[in-house]
Every structure is written in structure tokens, then in C-alpha cells.
Amino acid sequence: MTDDSIRHARSRALGRRGWLVLLTLCGATFMTGLDYSVVTVALPEIGRSLGFAGTGSLQWVATACLLPTASLLPLFGRVSDIVGRRRLFILGVVLFGGFSLVAAAANGPAPLIAARAGQGASAAMITPTAVALMTAAFPEGPRRTRALGVNGAVLSLGFVLGTLGGGIITSGLNWRWTMLFLAAISGLVLLGTKTLPRGTGTRAAARLDVPGAVLASIGLFALAYGISTGADAGWASPPTLGSFSLAVLCLGAFLLAERRHPAPLIPLGLLNRPTVKWGGLVGFVTLGMCGGTTVLLSLYMQDVLGYSPLATGAGFLAEGVAALVAGLLAARLITALGRGRAMSLGLAVQGIGTGAMALLPAAGGLPLLLATSGAMGFGHVLTVVSFITAMTSGLRDDEQGTAGGLSQLPQFLGGIGTAGLAAIVTARTGALSSTTDPIHATLGGLHAATLAAGVICLAATALPLLLRPAPLGSIAAARRASTHRASS
């Protein structure tokens, strides 16, 4: 090896302590990703076990966790910059484990939904601080990109293993073991927090923007509520329209309030940075289209091919393996291509894989299913790692928590993509139902939606051109020179 290649390899090496820190933070990411998928698979058994009235009430087991996470991310992202990320991260992990135990012991719908809401609030503490701790622990450049790549792969792997593991656990044991499993993981993550440096970032010397926090939380809650319940209640129904109207009013008022507040919850200068603004939009596209297409693939495997829930979970293994490979290769690809080009490449691969799903047949076709879902998973994770790297680059230490929250927000608002694709499926299936049998009508709707998702991803490949690279050296030097560190 040449001297340059040796130096480059060392610049990418995480080291023993670095790997321990990364495993701890990725464990938390895995836990929150696993939570959503493992519970989704267990919903039918939960409904039978606890006597839920119907599908409409049962969906609150998932929604009760999603709503507080989506609405509280900006708040806790900023709080972590003020009170210390390590402290808030540990609190979130403890609460998540505790609420998981409460959920496992629930004897009725109300206690379970309350515990799920607590899990969601705890996840809102964990997800932005995990990203901020990661960016503080690994200097900007190849090491941070590699760490974010591993984190992105673990998040996708958590979803896939949750889908598969949820079927195995609920089939062999019962749904309560899914909650106990989450509590056990939180215990392991809590042990791992001993490896986290006690000084991880400069605290923001500012008071909390309470009006901004209230407006942002209510606005995001209303938006997420409308997205989550619109399909069942009707997109033109008064509750849905009321939710979206409240979201627009509160988020508009939030932007006006942030202009006047001396220490805003989300500084508009940060929000207007090209890497944050356009990177977040790329994240919204890739997460919305991948999440929505994953739901469509589940419908395809069960309603068209007739797979069991367990076989459906296994059908996502190609997506999970490809996502893992993408996460491991992301640092090299981003270093070679740059963040913008890597983002465009990821969106292109995701778009081609998703669009090709329009060729999936009514019977057989397993190789095509594995190939297209694998391409989607690879491109998606490469895009995710690239946009999070872009959004968290070139920032001061006291902005990392806020940026970490913003980088995770598209994940929880990606339900807009799922709702849009579901509307396409419904419209196209209805149009075909009078001319063909139900299976082929459903397949036609799925084909139209996956083709639309592929076109949207391909169109979004132009967005990364709007990103301007941030200087690395001066920011990294300033970060290393920081002397005021957050204590535990």
C-alpha cells in the first residue's frame, strides 16, 4: 500500500472505542426502527387478545407511537443542544424500556395505547440525540460518513427483521414478547451508554423557545394525525381537513414567531441552508416513496400472490440485505462521488428498482420481486446516508441536535407518500374492477402506484444539484477547538 492509501484507510478507521460508541447508538436506532415494524405485524393478534372494537381503533396502537415522535422531534432536538445530548439520550432509552414493559403488561386497549404514546415520546428523545451524538463523536469526513452509513443500514435492517421477527414471535409465542424484546434491547443500549464520551458537544447558551415549541409540536401533530387517519376517515372528511388546516396555521405561525424570537427553536438561517433545505426534501422523497412502496409490496405478496404474513416478511429479506450492503459501501461511494452525486445515484437506483415493479406478475415472479426490492433498498439507504451526511455537515456543535431532529423528521412524515400511493392504487383498482377479476384489478393498481413512485424518485435526482458543498476543514477545526463540553 502507498502512504496515501494508508493515511486514507486510517482516516476511515473507527477504532475500538469508536465501534463501541457506534454499536450503542446503532442499537438505539435499531430499537426504534424495529418498534414500528414488529408491532405492525402483531396488530391482528393484539386486537384479538385485548378486545379492540375494530380496525379503526386497532390502528391507534401504531398511530399513538407515531404522533408524539413526529411532533416532538424538533423540540427534543433543540433541548438536547441546551441540556446535553448524552443526558437526554439516556433518559429516552430508560423511558422507552419502561414504557415497553408497561405495554407488555397492558390488560386492555387504553393502557396499551397510553404506553405506546410514551414509547413514541421516548423515541423522539432518542432519534435526534443519537444522530447528534454520532456527529459529535466522529469528525466530519470519512469516519462520520462511515458511521452514518452503518447507522442507515441498521435502521433498514431493523425494519426488515421486525417484519420477519414479528411474524415468528407472534406465531411461536404471543405479541407481549415483542414488547419484552424491545425492553431487553433498551437494557443493552443503556449498558452501552457507558462508552459514550461525557463531553459530546457544546451546549447552546440559550433558553428554550416555548412559543415555537408549542406551535411546532401542535402543527406537526396535526399534520401527522391527518396523514395517519385520512385514509380511513376520508381525505375530504371534516376531521382530516380540520387537521391539515390546523397544521398549516400552526406551522405558518411557527415560521413567523421564529423570525422574532431571539433564540428560536429552529433558527431560520439553519433551515434555509441549501444542505438542510434540499437535503431534507430529498429525504422526504426517498423515505416517502420507499415506505409507501414497502406497504404496496406487502399487499402484493399477500393479496395477489397469497403469501402468509411470515412468508411476506421473508420476502423483504432481499431489501434488507441490499440495504445493509449499501450502508457498508455508502462512505466509499460518497467519498468518491461527493454527497450530491451519491444522492442522485441512490435516487436513480431506487427509482429504477421501484418503477420496474410495474412488471411484477400475478403469479410467480419471485426473482423479479427480489431484484426490484433489492435495488430499491440499496438506492434508498445510499440516499438516506447521503442526505443525513449533507444535513449535518458544516454546522456548529450547538446546532447538531436541531439538525439531527430535522434529519429524522422526513422518516415520520413519509406517510404522505404512503397515502399518495395508496390513493393511486385505489383509483386504478376501481377503474379496472369492472373489466377484470379482483386480483388483476389490484395488481393493476399496484403497478400504477409503483410506476409513479419510480418516476418521482427519478425526477428528484435533480434536487441534489441545488446543494452547495460546505467547507469541511474550518468547521472540523473549530469543533476540535471547542472547550465547553456538555456534561452527563
Coordinates of C-alpha atoms in Angstrom, one line a residue:
M1 CA 0.0 0.0 0.0
T2 CA 1.1 3.6 -0.7
D3 CA 1.5 6.1 2.1
D4 CA -1.6 8.0 0.8
S5 CA -3.7 4.8 0.8
I6 CA -2.6 4.0 4.4
R7 CA -3.5 7.5 5.6
H8 CA -6.9 7.3 3.8
A9 CA -7.6 3.9 5.5
R10 CA -6.7 5.3 8.9
S11 CA -8.9 8.3 8.3
R12 CA -11.8 5.9 7.8
A13 CA -11.0 3.6 10.7
L14 CA -13.3 4.0 13.6
G15 CA -11.1 2.4 16.2
R16 CA -12.2 0.1 19.1
R17 CA -13.8 2.8 21.2
G18 CA -15.4 4.3 18.1
W19 CA -17.0 0.9 17.3
L20 CA -18.4 0.6 20.9
V21 CA -19.9 4.1 20.6
L22 CA -21.3 3.3 17.2
L23 CA -22.8 0.0 18.4
T24 CA -24.5 1.7 21.2
L25 CA -26.0 4.4 19.0
C26 CA -27.0 2.0 16.3
G27 CA -28.6 -0.2 18.9
A28 CA -30.9 2.6 19.8
T29 CA -31.6 3.3 16.1
F30 CA -32.3 -0.5 15.6
M31 CA -34.6 -0.5 18.6
T32 CA -36.8 2.4 17.3
G33 CA -36.9 1.1 13.7
L34 CA -37.8 -2.4 15.0
D35 CA -40.6 -0.9 17.1
Y36 CA -42.7 0.2 14.2
S37 CA -42.4 -2.9 12.0
V38 CA -42.7 -5.6 14.7
V39 CA -45.8 -4.0 16.2
T40 CA -47.4 -3.7 12.7
V41 CA -47.1 -7.4 12.2
A42 CA -48.5 -8.2 15.6
L43 CA -51.6 -5.9 15.3
P44 CA -54.1 -8.7 14.4
E45 CA -53.2 -10.8 17.5
I46 CA -53.2 -7.6 19.7
G47 CA -56.7 -6.9 18.5
R48 CA -57.9 -10.4 19.4
S49 CA -56.1 -10.5 22.7
L50 CA -57.2 -7.2 24.1
G51 CA -60.6 -6.9 22.6
F52 CA -60.2 -3.9 20.3
A53 CA -63.5 -2.8 18.8
G54 CA -62.3 -2.9 15.2
T55 CA -59.6 -2.0 12.7
G56 CA -60.2 1.7 13.2
S57 CA -59.4 1.6 16.9
L58 CA -56.6 -1.0 16.5
Q59 CA -54.6 1.3 14.2
W60 CA -54.1 3.6 17.2
V61 CA -51.6 1.0 18.5
A62 CA -49.3 2.2 15.7
T63 CA -50.5 5.8 15.4
A64 CA -50.2 6.5 19.2
C65 CA -46.5 5.9 18.9
L66 CA -46.0 7.8 15.6
L67 CA -47.7 11.0 16.5
P68 CA -45.6 12.1 19.6
T69 CA -42.4 11.1 17.8
A70 CA -43.2 13.2 14.7
S71 CA -44.5 16.2 16.7
L72 CA -41.7 16.3 19.4
L73 CA -38.6 15.8 17.2
P74 CA -37.8 19.5 16.8
L75 CA -38.4 20.2 20.5
F76 CA -36.1 17.4 21.8
G77 CA -33.5 18.1 19.1
R78 CA -33.2 21.7 20.5
V79 CA -33.5 20.5 24.1
S80 CA -30.5 18.2 23.5
D81 CA -28.4 21.2 22.4
I82 CA -29.3 23.0 25.6
V83 CA -29.3 20.4 28.4
G84 CA -26.8 17.9 26.9
R85 CA -27.2 15.1 24.4
R86 CA -25.9 12.3 26.5
R87 CA -28.2 13.1 29.3
L88 CA -31.3 13.3 27.1
F89 CA -30.3 10.1 25.2
I90 CA -30.0 8.1 28.4
L91 CA -33.4 9.4 29.7
G92 CA -35.0 8.5 26.4
V93 CA -33.6 4.9 26.5
V94 CA -34.7 4.4 30.1
L95 CA -38.2 5.7 29.4
F96 CA -38.5 3.6 26.2
G97 CA -37.6 0.5 28.1
G98 CA -40.0 1.3 30.9
F99 CA -42.9 2.0 28.6
S100 CA -42.2 -1.2 26.7
L101 CA -42.6 -3.1 29.9
V102 CA -45.9 -1.3 30.6
A103 CA -47.1 -2.2 27.1
A104 CA -46.2 -5.8 27.6
A105 CA -48.3 -5.9 30.8
A106 CA -51.3 -4.0 29.3
N107 CA -54.7 -5.6 30.0
G108 CA -56.8 -3.5 27.7
P109 CA -56.7 -1.1 24.8
A110 CA -56.4 2.1 26.8
P111 CA -53.3 1.1 28.8
L112 CA -51.6 -0.2 25.7
I113 CA -52.3 2.9 23.6
A114 CA -51.0 5.1 26.5
A115 CA -47.8 3.0 26.8
R116 CA -47.3 3.3 23.0
A117 CA -47.6 7.1 23.2
G118 CA -44.9 7.0 25.9
Q119 CA -42.7 4.9 23.6
G120 CA -43.2 7.5 20.9
A121 CA -42.3 10.4 23.1
S122 CA -39.2 8.5 24.2
A123 CA -38.2 7.7 20.6
A124 CA -38.4 11.5 20.0
M125 CA -35.7 11.9 22.6
I126 CA -33.6 9.1 21.2
T127 CA -33.5 9.6 17.5
P128 CA -32.2 13.2 17.2
T129 CA -29.7 12.8 20.0
A130 CA -28.4 9.6 18.6
V131 CA -27.6 11.4 15.3
A132 CA -26.2 14.4 17.2
L133 CA -24.0 12.2 19.4
M134 CA -22.8 10.4 16.3
T135 CA -21.8 13.6 14.5
A136 CA -20.1 14.8 17.7
A137 CA -18.2 11.6 18.3
F138 CA -16.9 11.2 14.7
P139 CA -15.3 14.2 13.0
E140 CA -16.7 15.5 9.7
G141 CA -15.3 13.5 6.8
P142 CA -14.9 9.7 6.0
R143 CA -15.3 8.5 9.6
R144 CA -18.6 10.3 10.1
T145 CA -19.9 9.2 6.7
R146 CA -18.9 5.6 7.5
A147 CA -20.7 5.8 10.9
L148 CA -23.8 7.2 9.3
G149 CA -23.7 4.5 6.7
V150 CA -23.7 1.8 9.3
N151 CA -26.5 3.6 11.1
G152 CA -28.6 3.8 8.0
A153 CA -28.1 0.1 7.3
V154 CA -29.0 -0.9 10.8
L155 CA -32.2 1.2 10.7
S156 CA -33.4 -0.5 7.5
L157 CA -32.3 -3.9 8.9
G158 CA -34.4 -3.2 12.0
F159 CA -37.5 -2.7 9.8
V160 CA -37.0 -5.9 7.8
L161 CA -36.1 -8.0 10.8
G162 CA -39.0 -6.6 12.7
T163 CA -41.4 -7.6 9.9
L164 CA -39.9 -11.1 9.9
G165 CA -39.3 -11.4 13.6
G166 CA -42.8 -10.1 14.4
G167 CA -44.3 -13.0 12.5
I168 CA -42.1 -15.5 14.2
I169 CA -42.6 -14.2 17.7
T170 CA -46.4 -13.8 17.4
S171 CA -46.7 -17.2 15.8
G172 CA -44.5 -19.1 18.3
L173 CA -45.2 -17.1 21.5
N174 CA -47.5 -14.1 21.7
W175 CA -47.5 -10.3 21.0
R176 CA -46.4 -9.4 24.5
W177 CA -42.9 -10.9 23.8
T178 CA -42.4 -8.2 21.1
M179 CA -42.6 -5.5 23.8
L180 CA -40.4 -7.6 26.2
F181 CA -37.9 -7.9 23.3
L182 CA -37.8 -4.1 22.9
A183 CA -37.3 -3.7 26.6
A184 CA -34.4 -6.1 26.6
I185 CA -32.7 -4.2 23.7
S186 CA -33.2 -0.9 25.6
G187 CA -31.4 -2.5 28.6
L188 CA -28.4 -3.4 26.4
V189 CA -28.3 0.1 24.9
L190 CA -28.4 1.5 28.4
L191 CA -25.3 -0.6 29.3
G192 CA -23.6 0.7 26.2
T193 CA -24.1 4.3 27.2
K194 CA -21.1 3.9 29.5
T195 CA -19.0 4.0 26.3
L196 CA -20.3 7.4 25.3
P197 CA -18.0 10.3 25.9
R198 CA -19.2 12.5 28.7
G199 CA -18.4 15.6 26.8
T200 CA -20.2 15.4 23.4
G201 CA -20.8 18.8 22.0
T202 CA -21.1 22.4 23.1
R203 CA -24.3 23.3 24.9
A204 CA -26.3 26.1 23.4
A205 CA -26.3 29.1 25.7
A206 CA -29.9 29.9 25.3
R207 CA -33.3 29.5 26.9
L208 CA -35.9 27.3 25.2
D209 CA -38.2 28.9 22.7
V210 CA -41.5 27.9 24.3
P211 CA -44.0 29.5 21.8
G212 CA -42.0 28.0 18.9
A213 CA -42.0 24.6 20.6
V214 CA -45.8 24.7 21.2
L215 CA -46.6 25.8 17.7
A216 CA -44.2 23.3 16.0
S217 CA -45.5 20.4 18.2
I218 CA -49.2 21.1 17.6
G219 CA -48.6 21.7 13.8
L220 CA -46.6 18.5 13.3
F221 CA -49.0 16.6 15.5
A222 CA -52.0 17.8 13.4
L223 CA -50.1 17.0 10.1
A224 CA -49.1 13.5 11.2
Y225 CA -52.6 12.9 12.5
G226 CA -54.2 13.9 9.2
I227 CA -51.8 11.7 7.3
S228 CA -52.3 8.7 9.6
T229 CA -56.1 8.8 9.8
G230 CA -57.0 10.3 6.4
A231 CA -57.3 7.1 4.5
D232 CA -59.9 5.6 7.0
A233 CA -61.8 8.8 7.8
G234 CA -61.7 10.1 4.2
W235 CA -59.4 12.7 2.8
A236 CA -62.3 15.2 2.4
S237 CA -63.8 14.5 5.8
P238 CA -64.1 17.3 8.3
P239 CA -61.6 15.7 10.8
T240 CA -59.0 15.3 8.1
L241 CA -59.4 18.7 6.6
G242 CA -59.5 20.2 10.1
S243 CA -56.2 18.5 11.0
F244 CA -54.5 19.8 7.8
S245 CA -55.9 23.3 8.3
L246 CA -54.6 23.4 11.9
A247 CA -51.2 22.1 10.7
V248 CA -50.9 24.9 8.1
L249 CA -52.0 27.6 10.6
C250 CA -49.7 26.4 13.4
L251 CA -46.6 25.8 11.2
G252 CA -47.2 29.2 9.4
A253 CA -47.4 30.9 12.8
F254 CA -44.3 29.0 13.9
L255 CA -42.3 30.4 11.0
L256 CA -43.5 33.9 11.8
A257 CA -42.7 33.5 15.5
E258 CA -39.2 32.2 14.7
R259 CA -38.3 35.4 12.9
R260 CA -38.9 37.4 16.0
H261 CA -37.6 35.2 18.8
P262 CA -34.0 35.9 20.0
A263 CA -33.3 32.2 20.5
P264 CA -35.6 30.3 18.0
L265 CA -36.4 26.6 18.3
I266 CA -35.1 26.2 14.7
P267 CA -33.0 29.1 13.5
L268 CA -34.3 30.1 10.1
G269 CA -30.7 30.6 8.9
L270 CA -30.2 26.8 9.6
L271 CA -33.5 25.9 8.0
N272 CA -32.6 27.9 4.9
R273 CA -29.1 26.3 4.4
P274 CA -29.2 24.5 1.0
T275 CA -27.8 21.3 2.6
V276 CA -30.6 21.3 5.2
K277 CA -33.5 22.6 2.9
W278 CA -32.8 20.5 -0.2
G279 CA -31.3 17.6 1.7
G280 CA -34.5 17.4 3.8
L281 CA -36.6 17.4 0.6
V282 CA -34.5 14.6 -0.8
G283 CA -35.1 12.7 2.4
F284 CA -38.8 13.3 2.2
V285 CA -38.9 11.8 -1.3
T286 CA -36.8 8.7 -0.7
L287 CA -38.4 7.9 2.7
G288 CA -42.0 8.5 1.4
M289 CA -41.6 6.5 -1.8
C290 CA -39.7 3.6 -0.1
G291 CA -42.1 3.4 2.8
G292 CA -45.1 3.6 0.6
T293 CA -43.7 1.0 -1.9
T294 CA -42.9 -1.3 1.0
V295 CA -46.6 -1.2 2.1
L296 CA -47.6 -2.0 -1.6
L297 CA -45.2 -4.9 -1.7
S298 CA -46.8 -6.3 1.4
L299 CA -50.2 -6.1 -0.3
Y300 CA -48.8 -7.6 -3.5
M301 CA -47.3 -10.6 -1.7
Q302 CA -50.4 -11.3 0.5
D303 CA -53.4 -10.2 -1.7
V304 CA -52.0 -11.1 -5.1
L305 CA -49.5 -14.0 -4.5
G306 CA -51.3 -15.3 -1.4
Y307 CA -48.3 -15.3 0.9
S308 CA -48.7 -15.8 4.6
P309 CA -47.5 -13.0 6.9
L310 CA -44.4 -15.0 7.8
A311 CA -43.6 -15.6 4.1
T312 CA -44.2 -11.9 3.4
G313 CA -41.7 -11.0 6.0
A314 CA -39.2 -13.3 4.3
G315 CA -40.0 -11.7 1.0
F316 CA -38.4 -8.5 2.3
L317 CA -35.0 -10.1 3.0
A318 CA -33.5 -9.0 -0.3
E319 CA -34.4 -5.4 0.5
G320 CA -32.8 -5.8 3.9
V321 CA -29.6 -7.4 2.6
A322 CA -29.2 -4.8 -0.1
A323 CA -29.8 -2.0 2.4
L324 CA -27.1 -3.5 4.6
V325 CA -24.6 -3.6 1.7
A326 CA -25.5 0.0 0.8
G327 CA -24.8 1.2 4.3
L328 CA -21.4 -0.5 4.3
L329 CA -20.5 0.9 0.9
A330 CA -22.0 4.4 1.4
A331 CA -18.9 6.0 2.8
R332 CA -16.8 4.9 -0.1
L333 CA -19.4 6.0 -2.7
I334 CA -19.9 9.4 -1.0
T335 CA -16.1 10.0 -0.8
A336 CA -15.7 9.0 -4.4
L337 CA -18.7 10.8 -5.8
G338 CA -19.5 13.6 -3.4
R339 CA -22.7 13.9 -1.4
G340 CA -24.8 15.4 -4.2
R341 CA -23.9 12.8 -6.8
A342 CA -24.2 9.9 -4.3
M343 CA -27.7 11.2 -3.5
S344 CA -28.6 11.3 -7.2
L345 CA -27.2 7.9 -7.8
G346 CA -29.2 6.5 -4.8
L347 CA -32.4 8.1 -6.0
A348 CA -31.8 6.8 -9.6
V349 CA -31.2 3.2 -8.4
Q350 CA -34.3 3.4 -6.1
G351 CA -36.4 4.8 -8.9
I352 CA -35.4 2.2 -11.4
G353 CA -36.0 -0.6 -8.9
T354 CA -39.3 0.8 -7.9
G355 CA -40.5 1.5 -11.4
A356 CA -39.6 -2.0 -12.6
M357 CA -42.1 -3.3 -10.1
A358 CA -44.7 -2.5 -12.7
L359 CA -43.6 -5.7 -14.3
L360 CA -44.4 -7.9 -11.4
P361 CA -46.8 -10.8 -12.5
A362 CA -49.9 -12.2 -10.9
A363 CA -48.2 -15.5 -10.2
G364 CA -44.6 -16.5 -9.6
G365 CA -42.1 -13.7 -10.4
L366 CA -40.1 -14.2 -7.1
P367 CA -36.7 -13.4 -8.8
L368 CA -38.1 -10.2 -10.2
L369 CA -39.6 -9.3 -6.8
L370 CA -36.2 -9.9 -5.0
A371 CA -34.3 -8.0 -7.7
T372 CA -36.5 -4.9 -7.7
S373 CA -36.9 -4.7 -3.9
G374 CA -33.2 -5.2 -3.5
A375 CA -32.5 -2.4 -5.9
M376 CA -35.0 -0.2 -4.1
G377 CA -33.4 -1.0 -0.7
F378 CA -29.8 -0.3 -2.0
G379 CA -30.7 3.0 -3.6
H380 CA -32.8 4.1 -0.6
V381 CA -30.1 3.6 2.0
L382 CA -27.4 5.2 -0.1
T383 CA -29.7 8.2 -0.5
V384 CA -30.6 8.3 3.3
V385 CA -26.9 8.2 4.3
S386 CA -26.1 10.9 1.8
F387 CA -28.8 13.4 2.8
I388 CA -28.2 12.9 6.5
T389 CA -24.5 13.5 5.9
A390 CA -25.3 16.6 4.0
M391 CA -27.8 18.0 6.6
T392 CA -25.4 17.5 9.5
S393 CA -22.3 18.8 7.8
G394 CA -20.7 22.3 8.2
L395 CA -22.6 23.1 11.4
R396 CA -21.6 24.3 14.8
D397 CA -21.7 21.8 17.7
D398 CA -24.6 23.6 19.3
E399 CA -26.7 23.1 16.1
Q400 CA -26.2 19.4 15.8
G401 CA -29.1 18.4 17.9
T402 CA -31.5 20.6 16.0
A403 CA -30.1 19.3 12.7
G404 CA -30.4 15.8 14.0
G405 CA -34.1 16.3 14.7
L406 CA -34.7 17.8 11.2
S407 CA -32.8 14.9 9.5
Q408 CA -35.2 12.4 11.2
L409 CA -38.4 14.3 10.5
P410 CA -38.9 13.1 6.9
Q411 CA -38.9 9.5 8.2
F412 CA -42.1 10.2 10.3
L413 CA -43.8 12.4 7.7
G414 CA -43.1 10.0 4.9
G415 CA -46.7 8.7 5.4
I416 CA -47.7 11.4 2.9
G417 CA -46.0 9.3 0.3
T418 CA -47.8 6.1 1.5
A419 CA -51.1 7.9 1.4
G420 CA -50.5 9.3 -2.1
L421 CA -49.5 5.9 -3.5
A422 CA -52.5 4.2 -1.7
A423 CA -54.8 6.7 -3.4
I424 CA -53.3 5.8 -6.8
V425 CA -53.9 2.1 -6.1
T426 CA -57.5 2.7 -5.0
A427 CA -58.3 4.8 -8.1
R428 CA -56.7 2.5 -10.6
T429 CA -58.1 -0.7 -9.0
G430 CA -61.6 0.9 -9.1
A431 CA -61.2 1.8 -12.7
L432 CA -60.2 -1.8 -13.6
S433 CA -62.7 -3.6 -11.4
S434 CA -65.4 -3.6 -14.0
T435 CA -63.3 -5.2 -16.7
T436 CA -61.2 -7.8 -14.9
D437 CA -61.1 -10.0 -11.8
P438 CA -60.3 -8.6 -8.3
I439 CA -56.7 -9.9 -8.3
H440 CA -55.8 -8.4 -11.6
A441 CA -57.6 -5.2 -10.8
T442 CA -55.5 -5.0 -7.6
L443 CA -52.3 -5.8 -9.5
G444 CA -53.1 -3.0 -12.0
G445 CA -53.4 -0.6 -9.1
L446 CA -50.2 -1.7 -7.6
H447 CA -48.4 -1.4 -11.0
A448 CA -49.7 2.2 -11.4
A449 CA -48.5 3.2 -8.0
T450 CA -45.1 1.7 -8.2
L451 CA -44.5 3.2 -11.6
A452 CA -45.5 6.6 -10.2
A453 CA -43.1 6.1 -7.2
G454 CA -40.3 5.3 -9.6
V455 CA -40.9 8.4 -11.7
I456 CA -41.0 10.6 -8.6
C457 CA -37.6 9.2 -7.4
L458 CA -36.1 9.7 -10.9
A459 CA -37.4 13.2 -11.1
A460 CA -35.9 14.0 -7.7
T461 CA -32.4 13.1 -8.9
A462 CA -32.1 16.8 -10.0
L463 CA -32.6 18.1 -6.4
P464 CA -29.0 17.3 -5.2
L465 CA -27.7 19.8 -7.8
L466 CA -29.1 22.6 -5.6
L467 CA -26.8 21.6 -2.7
R468 CA -23.7 23.6 -2.2
P469 CA -20.8 21.8 -0.6
A470 CA -19.9 23.1 2.9
P471 CA -16.3 23.6 3.8
L472 CA -15.0 20.8 5.9
G473 CA -11.7 21.8 7.3
S474 CA -12.6 25.0 9.1
I475 CA -15.7 23.6 10.7
A476 CA -13.8 20.5 11.9
A477 CA -11.0 22.6 13.3
A478 CA -13.5 24.8 15.2
R479 CA -15.2 21.8 16.6
R480 CA -12.0 20.3 17.9
A481 CA -11.1 23.6 19.5
S482 CA -14.4 23.7 21.4
T483 CA -13.6 23.7 25.1
H484 CA -17.1 23.9 26.7
R485 CA -18.5 20.4 26.7
A486 CA -21.8 19.0 27.8
S487 CA -21.6 17.0 31.0
S488 CA -23.6 13.9 31.7

